[in-house]
XYZ file of C-alpha atoms in Angstrom:
501
model
C 122.977 89.687 116.701
C 123.787 92.298 119.457
C 121.352 93.797 121.969
C 122.727 97.216 123.375
C 120.852 98.376 126.488
C 121.731 99.928 129.632
C 121.389 97.088 131.928
C 120.487 93.664 132.176
C 116.612 93.653 132.958
C 116.506 96.014 129.746
C 117.493 93.041 127.665
C 115.042 90.418 129.114
C 112.148 91.207 126.510
C 114.517 91.955 123.801
C 115.690 88.116 124.188
C 112.518 86.799 124.788
C 111.901 88.134 121.321
C 114.399 86.100 119.463
C 113.407 83.346 117.539
C 115.318 79.926 117.579
C 118.539 79.798 116.305
C 119.456 83.160 117.279
C 123.290 83.983 118.257
C 122.944 86.621 120.693
C 125.678 89.026 122.009
C 124.740 91.381 125.224
C 126.206 94.898 125.740
C 125.182 96.507 129.044
C 126.215 100.325 130.260
C 126.527 98.368 133.929
C 125.313 94.939 135.659
C 122.238 96.199 136.998
C 120.431 95.046 140.647
C 120.258 91.300 141.658
C 116.222 90.938 140.242
C 117.558 92.171 136.969
C 120.727 90.026 137.150
C 118.097 86.725 138.038
C 115.760 87.809 135.227
C 118.456 87.462 132.684
C 119.504 84.511 133.985
C 116.285 83.209 133.438
C 115.541 84.509 129.546
C 119.127 83.685 128.757
C 118.218 79.976 130.126
C 115.028 79.910 128.345
C 116.583 81.392 124.984
C 119.036 78.435 124.851
C 116.393 75.630 125.563
C 114.774 77.060 122.621
C 118.204 77.068 120.376
C 119.567 80.403 120.917
C 123.211 80.512 121.476
C 125.431 83.289 123.739
C 128.817 83.034 122.732
C 130.305 84.939 125.593
C 129.688 86.594 128.648
C 127.872 90.349 128.196
C 130.095 93.328 127.155
C 130.249 96.166 129.442
C 130.291 99.825 129.136
C 132.453 102.258 131.337
C 129.930 105.360 131.524
C 133.170 107.066 133.106
C 135.177 106.980 130.248
C 132.490 109.009 128.193
C 132.243 108.071 124.909
C 129.409 105.403 124.753
C 129.129 105.471 120.626
C 132.939 104.636 120.585
C 132.909 102.005 123.031
C 129.779 100.289 121.291
C 131.324 101.246 117.985
C 134.682 98.579 119.164
C 131.977 96.003 120.334
C 130.681 95.732 117.050
C 134.117 95.267 115.171
C 134.478 92.648 117.801
C 131.106 90.532 116.996
C 130.130 91.842 113.493
C 126.434 91.408 114.036
C 123.931 91.836 111.045
C 121.198 92.539 113.490
C 121.074 95.078 116.352
C 118.495 95.569 118.909
C 118.107 98.436 121.583
C 116.073 100.400 123.138
C 113.882 103.506 122.255
C 115.940 106.473 121.719
C 113.261 109.139 122.553
C 110.716 107.913 124.440
C 107.219 109.520 124.662
C 106.541 112.064 127.447
C 104.174 110.600 130.061
C 103.019 114.432 131.634
C 103.895 118.077 131.104
C 105.949 120.401 133.072
C 103.250 123.236 132.908
C 105.637 126.058 134.229
C 108.505 124.972 131.805
C 105.651 123.865 129.132
C 108.184 121.190 128.647
C 107.395 117.301 128.484
C 107.867 115.079 131.111
C 109.680 111.579 130.114
C 109.962 108.809 133.078
C 112.099 106.845 131.179
C 115.230 106.419 132.552
C 117.621 108.837 131.013
C 120.389 105.907 130.734
C 117.789 103.971 128.567
C 117.962 106.554 125.454
C 121.716 107.776 125.752
C 122.180 104.383 125.079
C 120.009 103.476 122.422
C 121.427 107.009 121.135
C 124.918 105.543 121.296
C 123.981 102.314 119.864
C 122.472 103.953 116.699
C 125.590 106.248 116.487
C 127.717 103.728 116.529
C 125.990 101.218 114.527
C 125.925 103.816 111.790
C 129.452 104.254 111.775
C 130.295 100.818 111.983
C 128.083 100.254 108.846
C 130.077 102.817 106.977
C 133.162 101.391 107.999
C 133.001 97.857 106.836
C 129.960 98.186 104.188
C 127.978 95.650 105.788
C 124.279 96.312 106.306
C 123.041 96.380 109.894
C 119.850 95.995 110.395
C 118.687 98.010 113.362
C 115.401 97.454 115.885
C 114.284 99.681 119.043
C 112.099 98.634 121.466
C 109.539 101.415 121.975
C 109.423 102.438 125.520
C 106.807 101.212 128.091
C 105.694 98.357 125.970
C 104.011 95.568 127.186
C 107.030 92.871 128.142
C 105.108 90.004 126.752
C 105.045 91.700 123.217
C 106.785 90.039 120.596
C 109.157 92.439 118.570
C 107.001 93.328 115.784
C 104.502 94.431 118.398
C 106.327 97.232 119.806
C 109.038 98.572 117.520
C 109.796 102.205 117.822
C 110.104 102.363 113.879
C 107.660 100.372 111.726
C 109.170 96.720 110.181
C 109.271 97.406 106.620
C 107.056 96.382 104.548
C 106.378 96.720 100.561
C 109.824 97.084 100.055
C 110.180 95.217 97.084
C 108.766 97.628 93.640
C 108.890 97.092 90.313
C 110.209 99.811 87.938
C 108.965 101.119 84.739
C 111.470 99.341 82.957
C 110.112 96.287 84.766
C 113.562 95.573 87.104
C 112.774 94.893 90.618
C 114.412 97.127 93.595
C 114.627 96.113 96.817
C 114.938 98.906 99.700
C 115.418 98.465 103.431
C 116.290 100.737 106.187
C 119.560 99.938 107.741
C 122.161 101.443 110.457
C 123.470 103.993 108.143
C 120.271 104.621 105.841
C 118.575 102.888 103.062
C 120.120 100.333 101.056
C 118.842 98.760 97.515
C 119.811 95.734 95.938
C 118.506 96.022 92.097
C 117.706 93.532 89.500
C 119.946 93.153 86.358
C 118.593 93.782 83.094
C 118.945 90.218 82.612
C 118.168 86.962 84.939
C 121.998 85.771 84.223
C 122.931 89.317 85.377
C 121.122 88.838 88.999
C 121.283 91.230 91.521
C 123.702 94.399 92.419
C 123.851 95.416 95.805
C 122.907 96.213 98.801
C 124.276 99.498 97.744
C 124.152 102.341 100.644
C 122.125 105.200 99.325
C 123.642 108.909 99.910
C 121.133 110.822 102.234
C 120.673 112.279 105.297
C 121.247 110.708 108.882
C 118.331 108.491 109.444
C 116.324 106.883 112.020
C 116.216 102.916 111.495
C 112.432 102.729 109.508
C 111.321 103.334 105.859
C 107.957 103.709 104.462
C 108.364 102.598 100.487
C 105.511 103.985 98.508
C 105.158 103.745 94.445
C 103.645 106.876 93.088
C 100.932 106.852 90.232
C 103.889 107.524 87.459
C 105.595 104.356 88.687
C 108.320 105.999 90.796
C 109.641 105.274 93.980
C 109.128 107.432 96.830
C 111.037 106.781 100.290
C 110.030 108.434 103.537
C 111.405 108.354 106.747
C 112.650 110.029 109.878
C 115.635 112.433 109.938
C 117.908 113.782 112.981
C 120.268 116.596 113.170
C 122.157 117.529 116.172
C 121.392 121.389 117.503
C 124.215 123.285 117.881
C 122.879 124.062 121.557
C 121.692 120.826 122.560
C 119.212 117.930 121.485
C 118.225 117.049 118.037
C 115.536 118.545 115.566
C 113.988 115.442 114.042
C 112.018 115.734 110.611
C 109.950 113.835 108.087
C 111.961 113.924 104.677
C 111.270 112.095 101.597
C 113.043 111.244 98.279
C 112.464 109.866 94.871
C 113.805 106.986 92.534
C 112.894 108.099 88.950
C 115.093 105.304 87.065
C 115.917 101.694 88.116
C 119.313 101.659 89.363
C 119.830 105.158 89.218
C 120.963 107.695 92.067
C 118.464 108.618 94.415
C 116.759 111.973 93.947
C 117.438 114.383 96.846
C 116.175 114.266 99.975
C 113.140 116.435 100.655
C 111.865 118.304 104.438
C 108.344 118.113 105.100
C 108.849 119.254 108.105
C 107.478 118.337 111.538
C 104.192 118.982 113.253
C 105.557 120.063 116.506
C 108.927 122.031 114.669
C 108.491 125.023 117.892
C 109.507 122.601 120.136
C 112.594 120.453 119.484
C 111.603 118.537 122.702
C 108.053 117.528 121.399
C 109.534 117.294 117.766
C 111.474 114.244 118.623
C 108.637 112.244 119.585
C 107.079 112.269 116.485
C 105.888 108.936 115.026
C 106.745 107.674 111.170
C 105.205 108.646 108.232
C 102.803 107.001 106.194
C 102.099 108.579 102.965
C 99.738 107.996 99.789
C 98.532 109.851 96.534
C 95.189 110.723 95.664
C 93.562 110.387 92.393
C 94.854 114.041 91.475
C 97.947 113.014 92.064
C 98.746 114.968 95.569
C 100.914 113.517 97.940
C 99.603 113.141 101.530
C 101.604 112.574 104.439
C 100.871 111.474 107.797
C 102.300 111.224 111.286
C 101.308 110.999 114.638
C 101.941 114.008 116.702
C 103.068 114.403 119.954
C 99.703 115.199 121.397
C 98.961 111.426 120.090
C 96.562 112.341 117.418
C 97.284 112.436 113.779
C 98.755 115.768 111.744
C 98.637 115.438 107.885
C 100.365 117.732 105.207
C 99.609 117.876 101.186
C 101.681 118.655 98.245
C 100.368 119.240 95.335
C 102.106 117.800 91.832
C 103.800 120.876 91.251
C 105.170 120.669 94.702
C 103.405 123.676 96.270
C 102.973 122.374 100.146
C 100.247 122.907 102.576
C 101.074 123.624 106.269
C 100.743 120.811 108.974
C 96.917 120.359 109.963
C 95.823 118.377 112.895
C 92.939 116.144 112.428
C 92.506 115.548 116.339
C 90.230 112.921 117.328
C 90.923 109.631 118.203
C 94.356 109.230 120.222
C 96.547 107.062 118.224
C 99.394 104.653 118.354
C 102.866 104.583 116.155
C 100.862 102.669 113.577
C 99.243 104.455 110.473
C 98.355 103.281 106.816
C 96.778 105.309 103.863
C 95.653 104.819 100.780
C 93.702 106.627 97.977
C 89.899 106.626 97.723
C 87.616 106.182 94.340
C 87.196 108.265 92.246
C 88.908 111.245 94.995
C 89.974 111.523 98.269
C 92.179 109.586 100.467
C 91.688 107.056 103.270
C 93.672 106.631 106.231
C 93.506 104.157 109.464
C 95.382 104.078 112.442
C 95.751 102.166 115.286
C 94.500 103.340 118.627
C 96.780 104.316 121.851
C 94.800 102.608 124.688
C 92.382 100.274 123.197
C 92.417 97.192 120.432
C 90.604 99.588 118.073
C 91.327 101.560 115.013
C 90.128 104.714 113.446
C 88.973 105.891 110.078
C 89.883 109.384 108.664
C 88.869 110.276 104.902
C 88.494 112.792 102.969
C 86.201 113.271 99.677
C 88.769 115.679 97.942
C 91.398 117.872 98.425
C 88.799 121.003 99.681
C 86.551 118.940 101.805
C 87.209 118.831 105.517
C 88.518 115.606 106.981
C 86.048 112.798 108.608
C 86.482 110.404 111.563
C 84.676 107.430 112.130
C 85.630 105.652 114.998
C 83.082 102.359 114.887
C 84.963 100.199 112.444
C 85.456 96.762 112.813
C 88.902 96.808 112.984
C 90.824 95.376 116.156
C 94.603 95.227 115.146
C 97.221 93.467 117.249
C 100.317 95.744 117.422
C 102.679 95.916 114.256
C 100.234 94.263 111.934
C 98.235 97.119 109.854
C 99.046 97.164 106.347
C 97.581 98.562 103.024
C 96.651 95.603 100.413
C 97.649 95.084 96.882
C 93.666 95.125 96.030
C 92.419 99.292 95.494
C 90.958 100.160 99.092
C 91.964 97.462 101.105
C 93.683 96.934 104.703
C 95.300 93.993 106.252
C 95.544 93.314 109.981
C 95.806 90.651 112.529
C 92.783 90.421 114.885
C 93.610 91.329 117.989
C 92.094 88.317 119.614
C 93.575 85.316 117.715
C 96.272 87.317 115.698
C 94.703 85.764 112.453
C 94.898 87.393 108.956
C 92.088 89.776 108.518
C 91.189 92.199 105.195
C 88.808 95.140 105.253
C 87.735 97.791 103.498
C 85.680 101.054 103.743
C 82.186 100.627 104.544
C 82.570 97.008 105.069
C 80.297 95.858 108.277
C 82.695 92.923 109.425
C 85.851 91.864 108.250
C 87.150 88.697 106.394
C 89.088 86.481 107.770
C 92.496 84.564 105.868
C 93.147 82.464 108.563
C 97.181 82.566 109.409
C 97.165 82.948 113.035
C 101.196 81.465 113.062
C 104.076 84.387 112.957
C 103.538 88.048 113.690
C 103.575 91.605 112.294
C 102.172 92.617 108.708
C 100.868 90.638 105.141
C 102.444 91.842 102.037
C 101.157 90.503 98.531
C 100.163 91.271 95.097
C 96.920 90.967 93.146
C 96.248 89.895 89.705
C 99.055 87.091 89.767
C 98.120 84.363 86.757
C 97.908 80.765 88.846
C 96.455 78.436 86.073
C 94.995 80.980 84.280
C 92.937 82.587 86.944
C 93.365 86.079 88.654
C 94.543 85.263 91.972
C 96.338 87.517 95.344
C 99.171 86.052 96.406
C 100.361 86.608 99.696
C 103.302 86.537 102.000
C 103.849 86.998 105.431
C 105.813 85.994 108.633
C 105.240 82.375 109.652
C 106.286 80.441 113.077
C 109.845 81.463 113.676
C 110.278 84.123 111.199
C 110.392 81.688 107.741
C 108.063 82.815 105.252
C 104.625 81.879 104.765
C 102.970 81.958 101.442
C 99.014 82.015 100.348
C 96.328 82.921 97.574
C 93.062 83.745 96.948
C 90.954 84.405 93.719
C 91.264 87.973 93.141
C 88.185 89.917 94.755
C 86.980 86.481 96.888
C 89.149 86.486 100.214
C 85.994 85.059 101.287
C 86.682 81.628 99.828
C 89.834 81.324 102.372
C 93.760 81.331 101.698
C 95.606 78.074 102.472
C 99.129 79.177 103.775
C 102.326 77.029 103.237
C 105.542 78.161 105.143
C 108.691 78.255 102.579
C 112.299 78.755 102.920
C 114.657 80.351 105.723
C 114.026 82.694 108.599
C 114.067 86.259 107.462
C 115.835 89.399 109.283
C 113.026 91.757 107.836
C 109.482 90.933 106.667
C 109.205 89.132 103.364
C 108.019 91.173 100.450
C 106.534 90.571 96.898
C 106.308 91.943 93.257
C 105.742 91.040 89.726
C 108.956 91.036 87.826
C 109.171 91.716 83.857
C 107.345 88.581 82.967
C 104.528 89.023 84.930
C 105.610 86.180 88.047
C 105.549 86.659 91.315
C 108.350 87.501 93.050
C 109.080 86.924 96.729
C 111.934 88.639 98.370
C 113.614 88.032 102.134
C 116.857 89.077 103.957
C 118.587 86.114 105.282
C 120.169 86.293 108.887
C 123.427 86.503 107.173
C 122.449 89.691 105.671
C 121.942 88.695 101.952
C 119.156 89.119 99.727
C 117.049 85.878 99.128
C 114.983 85.521 96.048
C 112.013 82.929 94.713
C 110.050 83.310 91.693
C 106.577 82.105 90.468
C 107.158 79.122 88.130
C 104.318 79.644 85.342
C 102.213 77.190 83.904
C 103.167 74.588 86.814
C 100.182 72.878 88.719
C 98.691 75.740 91.043
C 101.149 77.953 92.731
C 104.962 76.860 92.775
C 108.109 79.037 93.095
C 111.892 78.311 92.366
C 114.422 77.313 94.950
C 115.714 80.985 96.718
C 118.697 82.438 95.209
C 120.866 84.383 97.222
C 122.430 87.630 96.060
């Protein structure tokens, strides 16, 4: 794993977030000041005590030589990382220059410069060697005590394992060079193919995966395009996968709610999306003003303009899901408090409404849409316990599982000894996958969690295979896909040993 930052002090929170057993290489633009060097030494010593290793001295870049991306590329070739961590390439503004009408960014420019160079280098490196590189960018201004999952500039992937119309499974994950896909064979004996890099624009290292009403997979991301004058254009894009294993459809631009100014547009948050009962696609993003903007596309392709919902100032954490019998729900974590807001629309012609009094207090990085219709999962900010809530519920329901970090994935309708159950997967202690279950529709009964397998480089995902078995997928620290299948007919919920693909 490579940490590429401007200086030693910038590496400290990234080192502190690394799990036991990580092999960490450090790359700095400069050696930093004495205080930063002492903080680095303390973080390294603490990481070594919990089992991390540092193979050598930090690599130093030479700013005077220019071409930081080229220097980082050469270093990546030398160390061959599967994971890369850096800082925010596009830190948000802290004020407005009223005279120039431009955002004021107080983050040291070197931090963003190194982060953007690291992303370019990692993309080039992956394209050359063919091995996926999983990237995480730590959000500027985040509390140094927060773990990585709680302050990523681009959301960690969830729901990335989908069942196609033919019953075969596909796994989609964001990497430095774009989206990679693993595809299940037509028989279990065939195994899986991949990772295959899917063609597309230059994407930032995040991905939203959504299964449409017709069973197709939809991938959403942020693309970055260099401008001829200066800066870069950032816009929301999506593509559809119509047949398992076949080429991805063309990437379509949804635009950017702040497209009139590239300086503002680069701060746009990561998209969340859902389809309503009529088949309309709704795409939500956090805009420059830290409220939410939404755009709608009909099944015939007609797209509305961006609509700013106003109201609550939100963080880069949104989830969306269809309402019954019509309309859409969206839940967003608040920017400045440990709370969330609920936005909803009864149908395409109705105005958006907002409710800030919902009993949802999410720990950063934990909001997700549940497999059960109309349900949201999150970790309670006060205890880190996994909870569920649905619109109209007066209180959330706790599911236990305070260990680990991040969001929770799962499936509903699993057969466990003849009972229909919801199976949940999440990151447990040290990133090891934890599995739990409860009867469908009865989360109040409680969940018994059990850890299984090795640490994963990404949050675990779950889906059904063509035989109705629950399949859990992770990615090993070596970058390989690992899969475990439910053993139907067993006493309780049991899975096969992990297989590597």
